[in-house]
């Protein structure tokens, strides 16, 4: 006996079947998403096939550069190895930073090993050191933020307190090309890469005078304490030359060049800075007394520092600051001594970083709000 269905009934059955399948998928959301992603990875990446199908030589490998003062290296390495195993990667190469090598030398050794990604696990100093070696190469940098500021991580919207997710993003995140800055503290001196901000004057003096013990207890609030002790200093006379063309002479407390502008607490110090626009944003801060610092803070809080009270911002590709006296200098929050000269220049799209994909962002939000 043959049962004939009219076209309308046939389409109704098909639609009902699809609804049931979608509902079943949504009810098992997390496991379903993971199974689907794993299936896609196995199809797209031969490195995710089983041991019998793919040799170790065909698998991906990461290098993990860890600052041992920021975390338990053994525990982090064990976590990274477990995640790499689950994702079908080879066990990661693990390097610890030292007093003599803050990460640049270890990164060069990792590149010599032919790794597919270098993961910097530490504060902004460790990330800057790794970025120094990776800038100009095609090897991407992953980030596990473990510092006080974590400024680059904040400015590219990475997760700050989820180590496992930071590692997954480093393996399977989206590649994004960003600018880096290059700084010199002598006209014929060595060039130092920075990823966030470099400055001369007040900001660098604050970094140099921040108590490490207080920083470990209070986090970024330790910078506020140090800054309050430095407000009463005297302005310094400087000449600032933009792009070898426009020059100004002024009495300032600080000159800061930024590749991006977001600080802790949601503060936008350089509200128009874009990390991949091929430009530096140079902030000049020029209060003459404690009362005028109120205007500076009001301009920054209102995101009007570009033409605020005792603040000014100018975009350029290169800037040279010459001072009559030696002033403190900092690179991405790390004090590097004093100088009467600071040159900064942008290197467009010089560094590739791993950032979350759309799907990873959805999963991170789902983990944060479990149903």
mmCIF file of C-alpha atoms in Angstrom:
data_model
loop_
_atom_site.group_PDB
_atom_site.id
_atom_site.type_symbol
_atom_site.label_atom_id
_atom_site.label_comp_id
_atom_site.label_asym_id
_atom_site.label_seq_id
_atom_site.Cartn_x
_atom_site.Cartn_y
_atom_site.Cartn_z
ATOM 1 C CA UNK A 1 0.000 0.000 0.000
ATOM 2 C CA UNK A 2 1.377 3.432 -0.929
ATOM 3 C CA UNK A 3 0.642 6.506 1.153
ATOM 4 C CA UNK A 4 0.682 9.749 -0.784
ATOM 5 C CA UNK A 5 1.353 13.016 1.007
ATOM 6 C CA UNK A 6 0.491 16.360 -0.490
ATOM 7 C CA UNK A 7 3.383 18.867 -0.770
ATOM 8 C CA UNK A 8 2.127 21.014 2.139
ATOM 9 C CA UNK A 9 2.091 18.056 4.545
ATOM 10 C CA UNK A 10 5.559 16.968 3.371
ATOM 11 C CA UNK A 11 7.024 20.404 4.093
ATOM 12 C CA UNK A 12 5.288 20.406 7.471
ATOM 13 C CA UNK A 13 6.989 17.148 8.451
ATOM 14 C CA UNK A 14 10.396 18.494 7.310
ATOM 15 C CA UNK A 15 9.975 21.711 9.303
ATOM 16 C CA UNK A 16 8.906 19.795 12.446
ATOM 17 C CA UNK A 17 11.953 17.553 12.146
ATOM 18 C CA UNK A 18 14.256 20.572 11.859
ATOM 19 C CA UNK A 19 12.654 22.195 14.918
ATOM 20 C CA UNK A 20 13.230 19.018 16.942
ATOM 21 C CA UNK A 21 16.889 18.865 15.864
ATOM 22 C CA UNK A 22 17.494 22.534 16.717
ATOM 23 C CA UNK A 23 15.809 22.156 20.103
ATOM 24 C CA UNK A 24 17.926 19.093 20.884
ATOM 25 C CA UNK A 25 21.056 21.043 19.966
ATOM 26 C CA UNK A 26 20.137 24.014 22.139
ATOM 27 C CA UNK A 27 19.287 21.825 25.113
ATOM 28 C CA UNK A 28 22.763 20.327 24.942
ATOM 29 C CA UNK A 29 24.295 23.683 24.077
ATOM 30 C CA UNK A 30 27.752 23.410 25.522
ATOM 31 C CA UNK A 31 28.492 19.805 24.706
ATOM 32 C CA UNK A 32 26.893 20.259 21.304
ATOM 33 C CA UNK A 33 28.995 23.307 20.491
ATOM 34 C CA UNK A 34 32.163 21.582 21.603
ATOM 35 C CA UNK A 35 31.416 18.449 19.579
ATOM 36 C CA UNK A 36 30.659 20.544 16.520
ATOM 37 C CA UNK A 37 33.831 22.614 16.896
ATOM 38 C CA UNK A 38 35.928 19.503 17.373
ATOM 39 C CA UNK A 39 34.446 17.968 14.244
ATOM 40 C CA UNK A 40 35.241 21.118 12.255
ATOM 41 C CA UNK A 41 38.793 21.195 13.611
ATOM 42 C CA UNK A 42 39.384 17.566 12.671
ATOM 43 C CA UNK A 43 38.233 18.298 9.144
ATOM 44 C CA UNK A 44 40.135 21.576 8.678
ATOM 45 C CA UNK A 45 43.308 20.870 10.670
ATOM 46 C CA UNK A 46 45.076 17.553 10.061
ATOM 47 C CA UNK A 47 46.962 18.203 13.312
ATOM 48 C CA UNK A 48 43.804 17.247 15.187
ATOM 49 C CA UNK A 49 43.583 13.731 13.801
ATOM 50 C CA UNK A 50 44.361 10.711 15.940
ATOM 51 C CA UNK A 51 47.892 9.511 16.655
ATOM 52 C CA UNK A 52 47.491 6.646 14.176
ATOM 53 C CA UNK A 53 46.607 9.052 11.364
ATOM 54 C CA UNK A 54 49.061 11.930 11.868
ATOM 55 C CA UNK A 55 52.701 11.888 12.939
ATOM 56 C CA UNK A 56 54.022 14.230 15.641
ATOM 57 C CA UNK A 57 55.912 16.179 12.984
ATOM 58 C CA UNK A 58 52.593 17.241 11.389
ATOM 59 C CA UNK A 59 51.126 18.630 14.597
ATOM 60 C CA UNK A 60 51.180 22.233 15.729
ATOM 61 C CA UNK A 61 53.438 23.316 18.573
ATOM 62 C CA UNK A 62 53.305 26.360 20.866
ATOM 63 C CA UNK A 63 56.003 27.927 23.001
ATOM 64 C CA UNK A 64 55.052 29.219 26.455
ATOM 65 C CA UNK A 65 57.237 32.037 27.837
ATOM 66 C CA UNK A 66 56.466 32.349 31.570
ATOM 67 C CA UNK A 67 57.472 34.952 34.138
ATOM 68 C CA UNK A 68 58.014 32.792 37.257
ATOM 69 C CA UNK A 69 57.406 35.748 39.601
ATOM 70 C CA UNK A 70 53.791 35.980 38.407
ATOM 71 C CA UNK A 71 52.566 32.383 38.634
ATOM 72 C CA UNK A 72 53.342 28.783 39.486
ATOM 73 C CA UNK A 73 55.231 27.738 36.356
ATOM 74 C CA UNK A 74 54.708 23.989 36.850
ATOM 75 C CA UNK A 75 50.948 24.382 37.256
ATOM 76 C CA UNK A 76 50.607 26.682 34.246
ATOM 77 C CA UNK A 77 52.766 24.402 32.096
ATOM 78 C CA UNK A 78 50.640 21.401 33.129
ATOM 79 C CA UNK A 79 47.449 23.273 32.202
ATOM 80 C CA UNK A 80 48.912 24.333 28.860
ATOM 81 C CA UNK A 81 50.022 20.768 28.093
ATOM 82 C CA UNK A 82 46.559 19.396 28.896
ATOM 83 C CA UNK A 83 44.847 21.960 26.657
ATOM 84 C CA UNK A 84 47.315 21.342 23.834
ATOM 85 C CA UNK A 85 46.728 17.593 24.116
ATOM 86 C CA UNK A 86 42.934 18.092 24.014
ATOM 87 C CA UNK A 87 43.249 20.374 20.975
ATOM 88 C CA UNK A 88 45.561 17.961 19.125
ATOM 89 C CA UNK A 89 48.744 20.017 19.492
ATOM 90 C CA UNK A 90 52.163 18.779 20.511
ATOM 91 C CA UNK A 91 53.187 19.484 24.135
ATOM 92 C CA UNK A 92 54.332 23.117 24.373
ATOM 93 C CA UNK A 93 57.907 24.209 24.754
ATOM 94 C CA UNK A 94 58.185 25.997 28.111
ATOM 95 C CA UNK A 95 60.716 28.748 28.865
ATOM 96 C CA UNK A 96 61.056 30.766 32.075
ATOM 97 C CA UNK A 97 62.130 34.388 32.029
ATOM 98 C CA UNK A 98 65.146 35.414 34.105
ATOM 99 C CA UNK A 99 66.757 38.611 35.352
ATOM 100 C CA UNK A 100 69.073 38.517 32.333
ATOM 101 C CA UNK A 101 66.382 37.536 29.813
ATOM 102 C CA UNK A 102 62.917 38.981 30.287
ATOM 103 C CA UNK A 103 61.598 36.969 27.350
ATOM 104 C CA UNK A 104 63.236 38.183 24.150
ATOM 105 C CA UNK A 105 66.005 35.567 24.115
ATOM 106 C CA UNK A 106 63.585 32.759 24.954
ATOM 107 C CA UNK A 107 61.326 33.864 22.109
ATOM 108 C CA UNK A 108 64.218 33.779 19.654
ATOM 109 C CA UNK A 109 65.010 30.207 20.758
ATOM 110 C CA UNK A 110 61.339 29.294 20.299
ATOM 111 C CA UNK A 111 61.357 30.745 16.777
ATOM 112 C CA UNK A 112 64.450 28.696 15.983
ATOM 113 C CA UNK A 113 62.416 25.616 16.957
ATOM 114 C CA UNK A 114 59.792 26.572 14.367
ATOM 115 C CA UNK A 115 56.816 26.943 16.735
ATOM 116 C CA UNK A 116 53.437 28.045 15.378
ATOM 117 C CA UNK A 117 52.621 30.508 18.173
ATOM 118 C CA UNK A 118 54.509 32.062 21.085
ATOM 119 C CA UNK A 119 52.451 32.594 24.244
ATOM 120 C CA UNK A 120 53.606 35.299 26.667
ATOM 121 C CA UNK A 121 52.466 34.566 30.234
ATOM 122 C CA UNK A 122 53.211 37.469 32.552
ATOM 123 C CA UNK A 123 52.812 41.205 32.937
ATOM 124 C CA UNK A 124 53.264 43.993 30.402
ATOM 125 C CA UNK A 125 57.055 43.743 30.686
ATOM 126 C CA UNK A 126 57.087 40.079 29.682
ATOM 127 C CA UNK A 127 54.640 40.749 26.849
ATOM 128 C CA UNK A 128 56.779 43.639 25.590
ATOM 129 C CA UNK A 129 59.907 41.452 25.618
ATOM 130 C CA UNK A 130 58.198 38.686 23.633
ATOM 131 C CA UNK A 131 56.719 41.237 21.230
ATOM 132 C CA UNK A 132 60.202 42.692 20.664
ATOM 133 C CA UNK A 133 61.364 39.381 19.200
ATOM 134 C CA UNK A 134 58.147 38.665 17.270
ATOM 135 C CA UNK A 135 57.724 42.127 15.700
ATOM 136 C CA UNK A 136 58.353 41.898 11.977
ATOM 137 C CA UNK A 137 57.819 38.120 11.859
ATOM 138 C CA UNK A 138 54.753 36.156 10.774
ATOM 139 C CA UNK A 139 54.563 34.152 14.027
ATOM 140 C CA UNK A 140 51.587 35.240 16.166
ATOM 141 C CA UNK A 141 51.725 36.051 19.874
ATOM 142 C CA UNK A 142 49.219 34.696 22.369
ATOM 143 C CA UNK A 143 48.826 36.347 25.761
ATOM 144 C CA UNK A 144 48.088 34.969 29.220
ATOM 145 C CA UNK A 145 47.765 38.205 31.244
ATOM 146 C CA UNK A 146 49.199 37.813 34.751
ATOM 147 C CA UNK A 147 50.379 41.318 35.613
ATOM 148 C CA UNK A 148 49.073 44.339 37.474
ATOM 149 C CA UNK A 149 48.203 46.478 34.461
ATOM 150 C CA UNK A 150 47.724 43.980 31.613
ATOM 151 C CA UNK A 151 47.374 46.990 29.333
ATOM 152 C CA UNK A 152 47.829 45.328 25.950
ATOM 153 C CA UNK A 153 45.376 42.588 26.918
ATOM 154 C CA UNK A 154 42.816 45.242 27.931
ATOM 155 C CA UNK A 155 43.249 47.140 24.677
ATOM 156 C CA UNK A 156 42.659 44.097 22.467
ATOM 157 C CA UNK A 157 39.769 42.834 24.640
ATOM 158 C CA UNK A 158 41.316 39.615 25.921
ATOM 159 C CA UNK A 159 40.014 37.764 28.968
ATOM 160 C CA UNK A 160 41.966 38.822 32.074
ATOM 161 C CA UNK A 161 41.129 36.232 34.702
ATOM 162 C CA UNK A 162 40.511 33.014 32.735
ATOM 163 C CA UNK A 163 43.853 31.308 32.139
ATOM 164 C CA UNK A 164 42.413 28.301 30.315
ATOM 165 C CA UNK A 165 40.483 30.502 27.917
ATOM 166 C CA UNK A 166 43.543 32.690 27.336
ATOM 167 C CA UNK A 167 45.457 29.558 26.322
ATOM 168 C CA UNK A 168 42.671 28.379 24.005
ATOM 169 C CA UNK A 169 42.551 31.800 22.344
ATOM 170 C CA UNK A 170 46.325 31.640 21.870
ATOM 171 C CA UNK A 171 45.913 28.323 20.013
ATOM 172 C CA UNK A 172 42.761 28.896 17.971
ATOM 173 C CA UNK A 173 42.056 32.634 18.145
ATOM 174 C CA UNK A 174 41.853 35.030 15.227
ATOM 175 C CA UNK A 175 45.052 36.674 14.002
ATOM 176 C CA UNK A 176 45.054 40.465 14.273
ATOM 177 C CA UNK A 177 47.869 42.688 13.040
ATOM 178 C CA UNK A 178 48.643 45.631 15.321
ATOM 179 C CA UNK A 179 51.161 48.460 15.362
ATOM 180 C CA UNK A 180 54.091 48.631 17.737
ATOM 181 C CA UNK A 181 56.178 51.600 18.806
ATOM 182 C CA UNK A 182 59.956 51.887 18.720
ATOM 183 C CA UNK A 183 61.688 54.135 21.267
ATOM 184 C CA UNK A 184 65.246 55.428 21.669
ATOM 185 C CA UNK A 185 66.655 57.301 24.675
ATOM 186 C CA UNK A 186 69.675 58.484 22.704
ATOM 187 C CA UNK A 187 69.805 59.759 19.120
ATOM 188 C CA UNK A 188 72.263 56.996 18.167
ATOM 189 C CA UNK A 189 71.056 54.474 20.770
ATOM 190 C CA UNK A 190 69.382 51.101 20.533
ATOM 191 C CA UNK A 191 65.705 50.870 19.605
ATOM 192 C CA UNK A 192 63.248 49.408 22.143
ATOM 193 C CA UNK A 193 59.868 48.030 21.080
ATOM 194 C CA UNK A 194 56.755 48.947 23.073
ATOM 195 C CA UNK A 195 53.164 47.881 22.524
ATOM 196 C CA UNK A 196 51.130 50.298 24.655
ATOM 197 C CA UNK A 197 52.711 53.545 25.931
ATOM 198 C CA UNK A 198 56.110 55.118 26.490
ATOM 199 C CA UNK A 199 56.630 58.341 28.381
ATOM 200 C CA UNK A 200 59.088 60.822 29.817
ATOM 201 C CA UNK A 201 58.543 62.793 33.028
ATOM 202 C CA UNK A 202 55.767 62.429 35.593
ATOM 203 C CA UNK A 203 54.303 59.102 34.399
ATOM 204 C CA UNK A 204 57.727 57.450 34.321
ATOM 205 C CA UNK A 205 58.612 58.853 37.757
ATOM 206 C CA UNK A 206 55.422 57.296 39.133
ATOM 207 C CA UNK A 207 56.343 53.896 37.667
ATOM 208 C CA UNK A 208 59.846 54.141 39.100
ATOM 209 C CA UNK A 209 58.578 55.073 42.566
ATOM 210 C CA UNK A 210 55.750 52.539 42.896
ATOM 211 C CA UNK A 211 56.320 50.159 45.803
ATOM 212 C CA UNK A 212 56.432 46.537 44.591
ATOM 213 C CA UNK A 213 55.040 45.159 47.847
ATOM 214 C CA UNK A 214 52.181 47.637 47.755
ATOM 215 C CA UNK A 215 51.552 46.749 44.103
ATOM 216 C CA UNK A 216 51.252 43.066 44.987
ATOM 217 C CA UNK A 217 48.668 43.909 47.676
ATOM 218 C CA UNK A 218 46.691 46.730 46.040
ATOM 219 C CA UNK A 219 47.224 46.096 42.341
ATOM 220 C CA UNK A 220 46.964 49.169 40.113
ATOM 221 C CA UNK A 221 45.891 51.338 43.068
ATOM 222 C CA UNK A 222 49.569 51.334 44.091
ATOM 223 C CA UNK A 223 50.202 53.605 41.079
ATOM 224 C CA UNK A 224 47.620 56.068 42.440
ATOM 225 C CA UNK A 225 49.464 56.177 45.758
ATOM 226 C CA UNK A 226 52.797 56.816 44.024
ATOM 227 C CA UNK A 227 51.243 59.431 41.760
ATOM 228 C CA UNK A 228 49.832 61.388 44.686
ATOM 229 C CA UNK A 229 53.383 61.772 46.004
ATOM 230 C CA UNK A 230 54.677 63.106 42.677
ATOM 231 C CA UNK A 231 52.049 65.746 41.916
ATOM 232 C CA UNK A 232 53.964 68.630 43.488
ATOM 233 C CA UNK A 233 56.990 68.430 41.186
ATOM 234 C CA UNK A 234 58.192 71.245 38.934
ATOM 235 C CA UNK A 235 57.566 71.463 35.167
ATOM 236 C CA UNK A 236 60.487 70.823 32.814
ATOM 237 C CA UNK A 237 61.351 72.745 29.662
ATOM 238 C CA UNK A 238 61.194 70.529 26.553
ATOM 239 C CA UNK A 239 61.223 70.803 22.778
ATOM 240 C CA UNK A 240 58.869 68.409 20.991
ATOM 241 C CA UNK A 241 59.257 67.765 17.240
ATOM 242 C CA UNK A 242 56.478 65.953 15.369
ATOM 243 C CA UNK A 243 57.283 64.081 12.121
ATOM 244 C CA UNK A 244 60.489 66.128 11.608
ATOM 245 C CA UNK A 245 58.259 69.058 10.720
ATOM 246 C CA UNK A 246 56.228 70.733 13.480
ATOM 247 C CA UNK A 247 58.022 71.805 16.669
ATOM 248 C CA UNK A 248 56.782 73.251 19.937
ATOM 249 C CA UNK A 249 58.588 74.431 23.050
ATOM 250 C CA UNK A 250 56.827 74.147 26.409
ATOM 251 C CA UNK A 251 57.143 73.606 30.124
ATOM 252 C CA UNK A 252 55.589 70.217 30.850
ATOM 253 C CA UNK A 253 55.243 67.572 33.526
ATOM 254 C CA UNK A 254 54.977 64.649 31.113
ATOM 255 C CA UNK A 255 55.085 63.709 27.432
ATOM 256 C CA UNK A 256 53.642 60.318 26.576
ATOM 257 C CA UNK A 257 53.358 58.479 23.263
ATOM 258 C CA UNK A 258 50.659 55.836 22.980
ATOM 259 C CA UNK A 259 49.861 53.039 20.561
ATOM 260 C CA UNK A 260 46.530 52.560 22.388
ATOM 261 C CA UNK A 261 44.866 54.429 25.219
ATOM 262 C CA UNK A 262 42.872 52.294 27.678
ATOM 263 C CA UNK A 263 44.113 52.036 31.272
ATOM 264 C CA UNK A 264 42.880 50.168 34.340
ATOM 265 C CA UNK A 265 39.464 51.070 35.694
ATOM 266 C CA UNK A 266 38.121 51.863 32.234
ATOM 267 C CA UNK A 267 40.114 55.121 31.996
ATOM 268 C CA UNK A 268 40.697 56.280 28.412
ATOM 269 C CA UNK A 269 43.924 58.270 28.616
ATOM 270 C CA UNK A 270 44.140 58.546 24.818
ATOM 271 C CA UNK A 271 40.502 58.348 23.700
ATOM 272 C CA UNK A 272 41.226 58.549 19.969
ATOM 273 C CA UNK A 273 44.161 56.131 19.893
ATOM 274 C CA UNK A 274 43.704 53.105 17.626
ATOM 275 C CA UNK A 275 46.094 50.186 17.900
ATOM 276 C CA UNK A 276 46.253 49.511 14.154
ATOM 277 C CA UNK A 277 45.942 52.952 12.523
ATOM 278 C CA UNK A 278 49.656 53.432 11.809
ATOM 279 C CA UNK A 279 49.831 56.466 14.131
ATOM 280 C CA UNK A 280 51.038 57.400 17.597
ATOM 281 C CA UNK A 281 48.973 59.615 19.885
ATOM 282 C CA UNK A 282 51.258 61.970 21.827
ATOM 283 C CA UNK A 283 49.899 63.434 25.065
ATOM 284 C CA UNK A 284 51.496 66.538 26.574
ATOM 285 C CA UNK A 285 50.573 67.273 30.205
ATOM 286 C CA UNK A 286 51.500 70.743 31.432
ATOM 287 C CA UNK A 287 49.998 71.709 34.841
ATOM 288 C CA UNK A 288 52.037 74.250 36.799
ATOM 289 C CA UNK A 289 50.650 73.564 40.276
ATOM 290 C CA UNK A 290 48.438 71.227 42.277
ATOM 291 C CA UNK A 291 45.309 73.192 41.433
ATOM 292 C CA UNK A 292 45.847 72.751 37.708
ATOM 293 C CA UNK A 293 46.123 68.989 38.170
ATOM 294 C CA UNK A 294 42.390 69.067 38.897
ATOM 295 C CA UNK A 295 41.859 70.357 35.362
ATOM 296 C CA UNK A 296 44.073 67.589 33.981
ATOM 297 C CA UNK A 297 42.077 64.914 35.810
ATOM 298 C CA UNK A 298 38.803 66.484 34.661
ATOM 299 C CA UNK A 299 39.979 66.469 31.030
ATOM 300 C CA UNK A 300 40.998 62.811 31.201
ATOM 301 C CA UNK A 301 37.836 61.735 33.012
ATOM 302 C CA UNK A 302 35.721 63.586 30.429
ATOM 303 C CA UNK A 303 37.758 62.106 27.549
ATOM 304 C CA UNK A 304 38.696 65.610 26.417
ATOM 305 C CA UNK A 305 42.455 65.309 26.880
ATOM 306 C CA UNK A 306 43.046 66.137 23.191
ATOM 307 C CA UNK A 307 42.270 69.796 23.945
ATOM 308 C CA UNK A 308 41.686 69.841 27.651
ATOM 309 C CA UNK A 309 42.775 71.909 30.614
ATOM 310 C CA UNK A 310 46.597 71.694 30.577
ATOM 311 C CA UNK A 311 46.563 68.688 28.215
ATOM 312 C CA UNK A 312 47.011 68.347 24.480
ATOM 313 C CA UNK A 313 47.145 65.360 22.125
ATOM 314 C CA UNK A 314 48.608 65.266 18.619
ATOM 315 C CA UNK A 315 48.748 62.342 16.191
ATOM 316 C CA UNK A 316 51.988 61.618 14.362
ATOM 317 C CA UNK A 317 54.210 58.828 13.092
ATOM 318 C CA UNK A 318 57.361 60.034 14.819
ATOM 319 C CA UNK A 319 58.097 62.332 17.735
ATOM 320 C CA UNK A 320 61.328 63.534 19.358
ATOM 321 C CA UNK A 321 61.372 65.042 22.872
ATOM 322 C CA UNK A 322 64.456 66.949 24.038
ATOM 323 C CA UNK A 323 64.658 68.170 27.631
ATOM 324 C CA UNK A 324 67.032 70.560 29.389
ATOM 325 C CA UNK A 325 67.366 68.070 32.232
ATOM 326 C CA UNK A 326 67.352 64.321 32.571
ATOM 327 C CA UNK A 327 63.906 62.894 33.326
ATOM 328 C CA UNK A 328 62.580 59.410 34.113
ATOM 329 C CA UNK A 329 61.588 57.274 31.111
ATOM 330 C CA UNK A 330 59.245 54.260 31.039
ATOM 331 C CA UNK A 331 58.409 51.626 28.417
ATOM 332 C CA UNK A 332 54.989 49.991 28.821
ATOM 333 C CA UNK A 333 55.109 50.753 32.545
ATOM 334 C CA UNK A 334 58.688 49.577 33.122
ATOM 335 C CA UNK A 335 61.131 52.310 34.231
ATOM 336 C CA UNK A 336 64.349 52.221 32.173
ATOM 337 C CA UNK A 337 66.309 55.067 33.779
ATOM 338 C CA UNK A 338 66.672 58.754 33.003
ATOM 339 C CA UNK A 339 67.396 60.654 29.813
ATOM 340 C CA UNK A 340 67.099 64.119 28.314
ATOM 341 C CA UNK A 341 66.152 62.604 24.934
ATOM 342 C CA UNK A 342 63.266 60.373 23.859
ATOM 343 C CA UNK A 343 62.413 59.427 20.299
ATOM 344 C CA UNK A 344 59.308 57.393 19.424
ATOM 345 C CA UNK A 345 58.219 56.038 16.056
ATOM 346 C CA UNK A 346 55.371 53.783 14.969
ATOM 347 C CA UNK A 347 55.881 50.507 13.089
ATOM 348 C CA UNK A 348 52.550 49.808 11.376
ATOM 349 C CA UNK A 349 51.114 46.265 11.486
ATOM 350 C CA UNK A 350 54.418 44.889 12.774
ATOM 351 C CA UNK A 351 52.993 42.385 15.272
ATOM 352 C CA UNK A 352 50.386 39.632 14.948
ATOM 353 C CA UNK A 353 48.406 38.853 18.096
ATOM 354 C CA UNK A 354 45.771 36.211 18.763
ATOM 355 C CA UNK A 355 42.379 37.618 19.782
ATOM 356 C CA UNK A 356 39.094 35.784 20.481
ATOM 357 C CA UNK A 357 36.942 34.670 17.588
ATOM 358 C CA UNK A 358 33.218 35.443 17.601
ATOM 359 C CA UNK A 359 32.475 31.856 18.614
ATOM 360 C CA UNK A 360 34.999 31.974 21.461
ATOM 361 C CA UNK A 361 33.434 35.168 22.801
ATOM 362 C CA UNK A 362 30.040 33.471 22.806
ATOM 363 C CA UNK A 363 31.423 30.489 24.709
ATOM 364 C CA UNK A 364 33.183 32.718 27.248
ATOM 365 C CA UNK A 365 29.924 34.562 27.907
ATOM 366 C CA UNK A 366 28.085 31.239 28.172
ATOM 367 C CA UNK A 367 30.614 30.008 30.762
ATOM 368 C CA UNK A 368 30.183 33.207 32.732
ATOM 369 C CA UNK A 369 26.362 32.853 32.802
ATOM 370 C CA UNK A 370 25.617 29.138 33.060
ATOM 371 C CA UNK A 371 21.991 28.055 32.619
#
